[in-house]
């Protein structure tokens, strides 16, 4: 379980960095990584508690990271 959690953090960080470098977001590298890691943590624990998600932890991390990048920045913009 610990290795799965660390893998989730690494994948989320890579997604956040890649999204910022590709121009998908304009938050800054560190905020994008923090948003992705937070979403991945949330989705990881939802999967652990309720069993909701994809069958592999990697797909869960990717889906949660992209979802957090889409939801969080647009939520706070005016």
PDB file of C-alpha atoms in Angstrom, residues 4-22 25 28-41 57-58 60-66 68-69:
ATOM      1  CA  UNK A   4       1.140   2.403  -4.317  1.00  0.00           C
ATOM      2  CA  UNK A   5       0.748   5.710  -2.473  1.00  0.00           C
ATOM      3  CA  UNK A   6       4.251   6.832  -3.439  1.00  0.00           C
ATOM      4  CA  UNK A   7       3.668   5.799  -7.046  1.00  0.00           C
ATOM      5  CA  UNK A   8       0.462   7.812  -7.046  1.00  0.00           C
ATOM      6  CA  UNK A   9       2.348  10.880  -5.816  1.00  0.00           C
ATOM      7  CA  UNK A  10       5.052  10.464  -8.454  1.00  0.00           C
ATOM      8  CA  UNK A  11       2.553  10.023 -11.293  1.00  0.00           C
ATOM      9  CA  UNK A  12       0.533  13.023 -10.092  1.00  0.00           C
ATOM     10  CA  UNK A  13       3.668  15.171  -9.925  1.00  0.00           C
ATOM     11  CA  UNK A  14       4.666  14.192 -13.442  1.00  0.00           C
ATOM     12  CA  UNK A  15       1.160  14.962 -14.743  1.00  0.00           C
ATOM     13  CA  UNK A  16       1.219  18.375 -13.033  1.00  0.00           C
ATOM     14  CA  UNK A  17       4.644  19.226 -14.419  1.00  0.00           C
ATOM     15  CA  UNK A  18       3.720  18.045 -17.904  1.00  0.00           C
ATOM     16  CA  UNK A  19       0.450  19.958 -17.899  1.00  0.00           C
ATOM     17  CA  UNK A  20       2.233  23.153 -16.978  1.00  0.00           C
ATOM     18  CA  UNK A  21       5.055  22.721 -19.478  1.00  0.00           C
ATOM     19  CA  UNK A  22       2.672  21.880 -22.322  1.00  0.00           C
ATOM     20  CA  UNK A  25      -2.597  25.219 -17.392  1.00  0.00           C
ATOM     21  CA  UNK A  28       2.876  27.753 -12.288  1.00  0.00           C
ATOM     22  CA  UNK A  29       4.780  24.503 -11.960  1.00  0.00           C
ATOM     23  CA  UNK A  30       4.588  24.108  -8.180  1.00  0.00           C
ATOM     24  CA  UNK A  31       0.877  24.989  -7.822  1.00  0.00           C
ATOM     25  CA  UNK A  32      -0.034  22.609 -10.653  1.00  0.00           C
ATOM     26  CA  UNK A  33       1.930  19.814  -9.011  1.00  0.00           C
ATOM     27  CA  UNK A  34       0.292  20.524  -5.645  1.00  0.00           C
ATOM     28  CA  UNK A  35      -3.181  20.499  -7.226  1.00  0.00           C
ATOM     29  CA  UNK A  36      -2.461  17.179  -8.938  1.00  0.00           C
ATOM     30  CA  UNK A  37      -1.004  15.550  -5.836  1.00  0.00           C
ATOM     31  CA  UNK A  38      -3.969  16.698  -3.737  1.00  0.00           C
ATOM     32  CA  UNK A  39      -6.453  15.276  -6.228  1.00  0.00           C
ATOM     33  CA  UNK A  40      -4.533  12.016  -6.424  1.00  0.00           C
ATOM     34  CA  UNK A  41      -4.447  11.691  -2.619  1.00  0.00           C
ATOM     35  CA  UNK A  57      -3.742   2.592  -9.257  1.00  0.00           C
ATOM     36  CA  UNK A  58      -1.909   4.224 -12.166  1.00  0.00           C
ATOM     37  CA  UNK A  60      -6.631   6.291 -10.837  1.00  0.00           C
ATOM     38  CA  UNK A  61      -3.713   8.688 -10.369  1.00  0.00           C
ATOM     39  CA  UNK A  62      -3.880   9.936 -13.963  1.00  0.00           C
ATOM     40  CA  UNK A  63      -7.652  10.449 -13.889  1.00  0.00           C
ATOM     41  CA  UNK A  64      -7.538  12.205 -10.509  1.00  0.00           C
ATOM     42  CA  UNK A  65      -4.678  14.486 -11.556  1.00  0.00           C
ATOM     43  CA  UNK A  66      -6.285  15.585 -14.792  1.00  0.00           C
ATOM     44  CA  UNK A  68      -8.136  18.150 -10.332  1.00  0.00           C
ATOM     45  CA  UNK A  69      -6.362  20.330 -12.904  1.00  0.00           C
TER      46      UNK A  69
END
